[in-house]
Amino acid sequence: MTLAYRESGSGPPLVMLHAFPLSAAMWEHQYGPLGRVSRLVTPDSPGFGRSPSTQREPSLDVIADEVNDLLDQLGLDAVVLGGLSMGGYVTMAFLRRHSERVRAVVLADTKAGADAEAARANRERIAEAMLATGDTAALAEEMVPTLLGKTTMQTRPGVVELVRSHIRASEPAAVAWAQRAMAARPDSVDTLKNAGLPALVIVGEEDVLTPPAEAEAMASALPNADLVRIPQAGHLSALEHAAAFNDAITSWLSNLAPDAP
Ligand code: MLT
């Protein structure tokens, strides 16, 4: 399979992986600003956006390996790799399998721990509902209020509608596959610690899915992490307060040693 992707800019490569159940379209407000300081590459995960689905067993390793193949195809040996939420989980899977290619990581609105049993059961409930009904409109109604912060829900109807329409457009089988892949992910605290890479941890102050306390714990467990809190943003901080998100990455990238491993 070849993953679909979109890119912008021509500086040092920055690969950003999208959240669930969205696609690279979520980075719309990053292409301009981050494309001025990097070559921003944003793949669609299998079954999302324009990427074909996969027949392999659900595992985030599958996405990590597809991203690795894409880097081969683009001739990118060493990149700054990051992602938001599920994109962060895939970044951790990539570190387990292809860490030699990663110079530094961006971990936005994500967490290093594995799921508790109740979270796994909830993912399986959603996976089965998607395969049985294909009702992505119901999925959107369930997810939007948790993905977006209270400020966005109350004051940014355009963002609410955009996220709702992205979720409605998702492929039910891909949603089910990704839920099962996320449920199977292992704890990644040691992976992140052992990688020892420069890390930028970003969190929306109104994120209820991976709250600031979670981001603080992850940042303080890492040897070389900066933490940035984005005001008036929930879980989808890159969409909800794009300017602050882009500023955080731009300023952190400018301090990253050009020859960091
Ligand atoms: C995401 O935004 O990617 C999801 O909320 C991740 C998750 O379900 O754990």
mmCIF file with all atom_site columns, N, CA and C in Angstrom, residues 115-150:
data_model
loop_
_atom_site.group_PDB
_atom_site.id
_atom_site.type_symbol
_atom_site.label_atom_id
_atom_site.label_alt_id
_atom_site.label_comp_id
_atom_site.label_asym_id
_atom_site.label_entity_id
_atom_site.label_seq_id
_atom_site.pdbx_PDB_ins_code
_atom_site.Cartn_x
_atom_site.Cartn_y
_atom_site.Cartn_z
_atom_site.occupancy
_atom_site.B_iso_or_equiv
_atom_site.pdbx_formal_charge
_atom_site.auth_seq_id
_atom_site.auth_comp_id
_atom_site.auth_asym_id
_atom_site.auth_atom_id
_atom_site.pdbx_PDB_model_num
ATOM 1   N N  . ASP A 1 115 ? -4.537  1.351  27.345 1.00 0.00 ? 115 ASP A N  1
ATOM 2   C CA . ASP A 1 115 ? -5.924  1.509  27.802 1.00 0.00 ? 115 ASP A CA 1
ATOM 3   C C  . ASP A 1 115 ? -6.203  0.659  29.034 1.00 0.00 ? 115 ASP A C  1
ATOM 4   N N  . ALA A 1 116 ? -7.054  1.178  29.910 1.00 0.00 ? 116 ALA A N  1
ATOM 5   C CA . ALA A 1 116 ? -7.612  0.345  30.979 1.00 0.00 ? 116 ALA A CA 1
ATOM 6   C C  . ALA A 1 116 ? -8.698  -0.542 30.347 1.00 0.00 ? 116 ALA A C  1
ATOM 7   N N  . GLU A 1 117 ? -9.111  -1.559 31.106 1.00 0.00 ? 117 GLU A N  1
ATOM 8   C CA . GLU A 1 117 ? -10.085 -2.535 30.568 1.00 0.00 ? 117 GLU A CA 1
ATOM 9   C C  . GLU A 1 117 ? -11.373 -1.866 30.093 1.00 0.00 ? 117 GLU A C  1
ATOM 10  N N  . ALA A 1 118 ? -11.865 -0.884 30.854 1.00 0.00 ? 118 ALA A N  1
ATOM 11  C CA . ALA A 1 118 ? -13.136 -0.236 30.484 1.00 0.00 ? 118 ALA A CA 1
ATOM 12  C C  . ALA A 1 118 ? -12.984 0.516  29.160 1.00 0.00 ? 118 ALA A C  1
ATOM 13  N N  . ALA A 1 119 ? -11.837 1.136  28.942 1.00 0.00 ? 119 ALA A N  1
ATOM 14  C CA . ALA A 1 119 ? -11.622 1.873  27.688 1.00 0.00 ? 119 ALA A CA 1
ATOM 15  C C  . ALA A 1 119 ? -11.558 0.900  26.517 1.00 0.00 ? 119 ALA A C  1
ATOM 16  N N  . ARG A 1 120 ? -10.918 -0.256 26.753 1.00 0.00 ? 120 ARG A N  1
ATOM 17  C CA . ARG A 1 120 ? -10.860 -1.286 25.684 1.00 0.00 ? 120 ARG A CA 1
ATOM 18  C C  . ARG A 1 120 ? -12.258 -1.767 25.328 1.00 0.00 ? 120 ARG A C  1
ATOM 19  N N  . ALA A 1 121 ? -13.056 -2.002 26.353 1.00 0.00 ? 121 ALA A N  1
ATOM 20  C CA . ALA A 1 121 ? -14.423 -2.498 26.113 1.00 0.00 ? 121 ALA A CA 1
ATOM 21  C C  . ALA A 1 121 ? -15.224 -1.447 25.342 1.00 0.00 ? 121 ALA A C  1
ATOM 22  N N  . ASN A 1 122 ? -15.018 -0.196 25.674 1.00 0.00 ? 122 ASN A N  1
ATOM 23  C CA . ASN A 1 122 ? -15.746 0.874  24.971 1.00 0.00 ? 122 ASN A CA 1
ATOM 24  C C  . ASN A 1 122 ? -15.325 0.941  23.503 1.00 0.00 ? 122 ASN A C  1
ATOM 25  N N  . ARG A 1 123 ? -14.040 0.741  23.246 1.00 0.00 ? 123 ARG A N  1
ATOM 26  C CA . ARG A 1 123 ? -13.577 0.743  21.840 1.00 0.00 ? 123 ARG A CA 1
ATOM 27  C C  . ARG A 1 123 ? -14.229 -0.414 21.075 1.00 0.00 ? 123 ARG A C  1
ATOM 28  N N  . GLU A 1 124 ? -14.330 -1.581 21.723 1.00 0.00 ? 124 GLU A N  1
ATOM 29  C CA . GLU A 1 124 ? -14.924 -2.732 21.042 1.00 0.00 ? 124 GLU A CA 1
ATOM 30  C C  . GLU A 1 124 ? -16.418 -2.478 20.794 1.00 0.00 ? 124 GLU A C  1
ATOM 31  N N  . ARG A 1 125 ? -17.069 -1.813 21.746 1.00 0.00 ? 125 ARG A N  1
ATOM 32  C CA . ARG A 1 125 ? -18.484 -1.460 21.550 1.00 0.00 ? 125 ARG A CA 1
ATOM 33  C C  . ARG A 1 125 ? -18.636 -0.585 20.299 1.00 0.00 ? 125 ARG A C  1
ATOM 34  N N  . ILE A 1 126 ? -17.763 0.410  20.168 1.00 0.00 ? 126 ILE A N  1
ATOM 35  C CA . ILE A 1 126 ? -17.858 1.319  19.012 1.00 0.00 ? 126 ILE A CA 1
ATOM 36  C C  . ILE A 1 126 ? -17.519 0.565  17.717 1.00 0.00 ? 126 ILE A C  1
ATOM 37  N N  . ALA A 1 127 ? -16.493 -0.287 17.782 1.00 0.00 ? 127 ALA A N  1
ATOM 38  C CA . ALA A 1 127 ? -16.099 -1.042 16.583 1.00 0.00 ? 127 ALA A CA 1
ATOM 39  C C  . ALA A 1 127 ? -17.268 -1.900 16.101 1.00 0.00 ? 127 ALA A C  1
ATOM 40  N N  . GLU A 1 128 ? -17.918 -2.587 17.046 1.00 0.00 ? 128 GLU A N  1
ATOM 41  C CA . GLU A 1 128 ? -19.031 -3.466 16.637 1.00 0.00 ? 128 GLU A CA 1
ATOM 42  C C  . GLU A 1 128 ? -20.205 -2.654 16.090 1.00 0.00 ? 128 GLU A C  1
ATOM 43  N N  . ALA A 1 129 ? -20.481 -1.513 16.723 1.00 0.00 ? 129 ALA A N  1
ATOM 44  C CA . ALA A 1 129 ? -21.583 -0.661 16.245 1.00 0.00 ? 129 ALA A CA 1
ATOM 45  C C  . ALA A 1 129 ? -21.286 -0.154 14.841 1.00 0.00 ? 129 ALA A C  1
ATOM 46  N N  . MET A 1 130 ? -20.038 0.221  14.598 1.00 0.00 ? 130 MET A N  1
ATOM 47  C CA . MET A 1 130 ? -19.676 0.726  13.262 1.00 0.00 ? 130 MET A CA 1
ATOM 48  C C  . MET A 1 130 ? -19.867 -0.359 12.210 1.00 0.00 ? 130 MET A C  1
ATOM 49  N N  . LEU A 1 131 ? -19.429 -1.576 12.534 1.00 0.00 ? 131 LEU A N  1
ATOM 50  C CA . LEU A 1 131 ? -19.528 -2.661 11.549 1.00 0.00 ? 131 LEU A CA 1
ATOM 51  C C  . LEU A 1 131 ? -20.990 -3.072 11.355 1.00 0.00 ? 131 LEU A C  1
ATOM 52  N N  . ALA A 1 132 ? -21.796 -2.955 12.418 1.00 0.00 ? 132 ALA A N  1
ATOM 53  C CA . ALA A 1 132 ? -23.205 -3.367 12.313 1.00 0.00 ? 132 ALA A CA 1
ATOM 54  C C  . ALA A 1 132 ? -24.054 -2.314 11.614 1.00 0.00 ? 132 ALA A C  1
ATOM 55  N N  . THR A 1 133 ? -23.829 -1.031 11.943 1.00 0.00 ? 133 THR A N  1
ATOM 56  C CA . THR A 1 133 ? -24.746 0.011  11.447 1.00 0.00 ? 133 THR A CA 1
ATOM 57  C C  . THR A 1 133 ? -24.096 0.974  10.457 1.00 0.00 ? 133 THR A C  1
ATOM 58  N N  . GLY A 1 134 ? -22.784 1.150  10.549 1.00 0.00 ? 134 GLY A N  1
ATOM 59  C CA . GLY A 1 134 ? -22.095 2.126  9.687  1.00 0.00 ? 134 GLY A CA 1
ATOM 60  C C  . GLY A 1 134 ? -22.541 3.550  9.953  1.00 0.00 ? 134 GLY A C  1
ATOM 61  N N  . ASP A 1 135 ? -23.103 3.776  11.144 1.00 0.00 ? 135 ASP A N  1
ATOM 62  C CA . ASP A 1 135 ? -23.718 5.075  11.424 1.00 0.00 ? 135 ASP A CA 1
ATOM 63  C C  . ASP A 1 135 ? -22.673 6.077  11.949 1.00 0.00 ? 135 ASP A C  1
ATOM 64  N N  . THR A 1 136 ? -21.957 6.705  11.014 1.00 0.00 ? 136 THR A N  1
ATOM 65  C CA . THR A 1 136 ? -20.922 7.647  11.444 1.00 0.00 ? 136 THR A CA 1
ATOM 66  C C  . THR A 1 136 ? -21.528 8.967  11.924 1.00 0.00 ? 136 THR A C  1
ATOM 67  N N  . ALA A 1 137 ? -22.805 9.232  11.581 1.00 0.00 ? 137 ALA A N  1
ATOM 68  C CA . ALA A 1 137 ? -23.445 10.448 12.112 1.00 0.00 ? 137 ALA A CA 1
ATOM 69  C C  . ALA A 1 137 ? -23.633 10.295 13.627 1.00 0.00 ? 137 ALA A C  1
ATOM 70  N N  . ALA A 1 138 ? -24.030 9.091  14.063 1.00 0.00 ? 138 ALA A N  1
ATOM 71  C CA . ALA A 1 138 ? -24.173 8.848  15.507 1.00 0.00 ? 138 ALA A CA 1
ATOM 72  C C  . ALA A 1 138 ? -22.805 8.931  16.187 1.00 0.00 ? 138 ALA A C  1
ATOM 73  N N  . LEU A 1 139 ? -21.792 8.412  15.509 1.00 0.00 ? 139 LEU A N  1
ATOM 74  C CA . LEU A 1 139 ? -20.435 8.483  16.065 1.00 0.00 ? 139 LEU A CA 1
ATOM 75  C C  . LEU A 1 139 ? -20.026 9.941  16.265 1.00 0.00 ? 139 LEU A C  1
ATOM 76  N N  . ALA A 1 140 ? -20.335 10.769 15.272 1.00 0.00 ? 140 ALA A N  1
ATOM 77  C CA . ALA A 1 140 ? -19.980 12.194 15.371 1.00 0.00 ? 140 ALA A CA 1
ATOM 78  C C  . ALA A 1 140 ? -20.683 12.831 16.567 1.00 0.00 ? 140 ALA A C  1
ATOM 79  N N  . GLU A 1 141 ? -21.979 12.517 16.750 1.00 0.00 ? 141 GLU A N  1
ATOM 80  C CA . GLU A 1 141 ? -22.696 13.129 17.881 1.00 0.00 ? 141 GLU A CA 1
ATOM 81  C C  . GLU A 1 141 ? -22.093 12.695 19.206 1.00 0.00 ? 141 GLU A C  1
ATOM 82  N N  . GLU A 1 142 ? -21.636 11.442 19.273 1.00 0.00 ? 142 GLU A N  1
ATOM 83  C CA . GLU A 1 142 ? -21.040 10.953 20.519 1.00 0.00 ? 142 GLU A CA 1
ATOM 84  C C  . GLU A 1 142 ? -19.670 11.588 20.759 1.00 0.00 ? 142 GLU A C  1
ATOM 85  N N  . MET A 1 143 ? -18.886 11.729 19.685 1.00 0.00 ? 143 MET A N  1
ATOM 86  C CA . MET A 1 143 ? -17.488 12.121 19.889 1.00 0.00 ? 143 MET A CA 1
ATOM 87  C C  . MET A 1 143 ? -17.233 13.621 19.955 1.00 0.00 ? 143 MET A C  1
ATOM 88  N N  . VAL A 1 144 ? -17.987 14.402 19.163 1.00 0.00 ? 144 VAL A N  1
ATOM 89  C CA . VAL A 1 144 ? -17.657 15.835 19.052 1.00 0.00 ? 144 VAL A CA 1
ATOM 90  C C  . VAL A 1 144 ? -17.543 16.531 20.417 1.00 0.00 ? 144 VAL A C  1
ATOM 91  N N  . PRO A 1 145 ? -18.515 16.306 21.341 1.00 0.00 ? 145 PRO A N  1
ATOM 92  C CA . PRO A 1 145 ? -18.408 17.031 22.620 1.00 0.00 ? 145 PRO A CA 1
ATOM 93  C C  . PRO A 1 145 ? -17.203 16.628 23.468 1.00 0.00 ? 145 PRO A C  1
ATOM 94  N N  . THR A 1 146 ? -16.601 15.472 23.195 1.00 0.00 ? 146 THR A N  1
ATOM 95  C CA . THR A 1 146 ? -15.404 15.120 23.973 1.00 0.00 ? 146 THR A CA 1
ATOM 96  C C  . THR A 1 146 ? -14.127 15.530 23.241 1.00 0.00 ? 146 THR A C  1
ATOM 97  N N  . LEU A 1 147 ? -14.186 15.559 21.911 1.00 0.00 ? 147 LEU A N  1
ATOM 98  C CA . LEU A 1 147 ? -12.990 15.962 21.160 1.00 0.00 ? 147 LEU A CA 1
ATOM 99  C C  . LEU A 1 147 ? -12.722 17.460 21.292 1.00 0.00 ? 147 LEU A C  1
ATOM 100 N N  . LEU A 1 148 ? -13.804 18.238 21.355 1.00 0.00 ? 148 LEU A N  1
ATOM 101 C CA . LEU A 1 148 ? -13.643 19.696 21.370 1.00 0.00 ? 148 LEU A CA 1
ATOM 102 C C  . LEU A 1 148 ? -13.799 20.241 22.785 1.00 0.00 ? 148 LEU A C  1
ATOM 103 N N  . GLY A 1 149 ? -13.052 21.300 23.070 1.00 0.00 ? 149 GLY A N  1
ATOM 104 C CA . GLY A 1 149 ? -13.128 21.918 24.395 1.00 0.00 ? 149 GLY A CA 1
ATOM 105 C C  . GLY A 1 149 ? -14.409 22.713 24.552 1.00 0.00 ? 149 GLY A C  1
ATOM 106 N N  . LYS A 1 150 ? -14.694 23.101 25.807 1.00 0.00 ? 150 LYS A N  1
ATOM 107 C CA . LYS A 1 150 ? -15.972 23.795 26.055 1.00 0.00 ? 150 LYS A CA 1
ATOM 108 C C  . LYS A 1 150 ? -16.001 25.153 25.369 1.00 0.00 ? 150 LYS A C  1
#
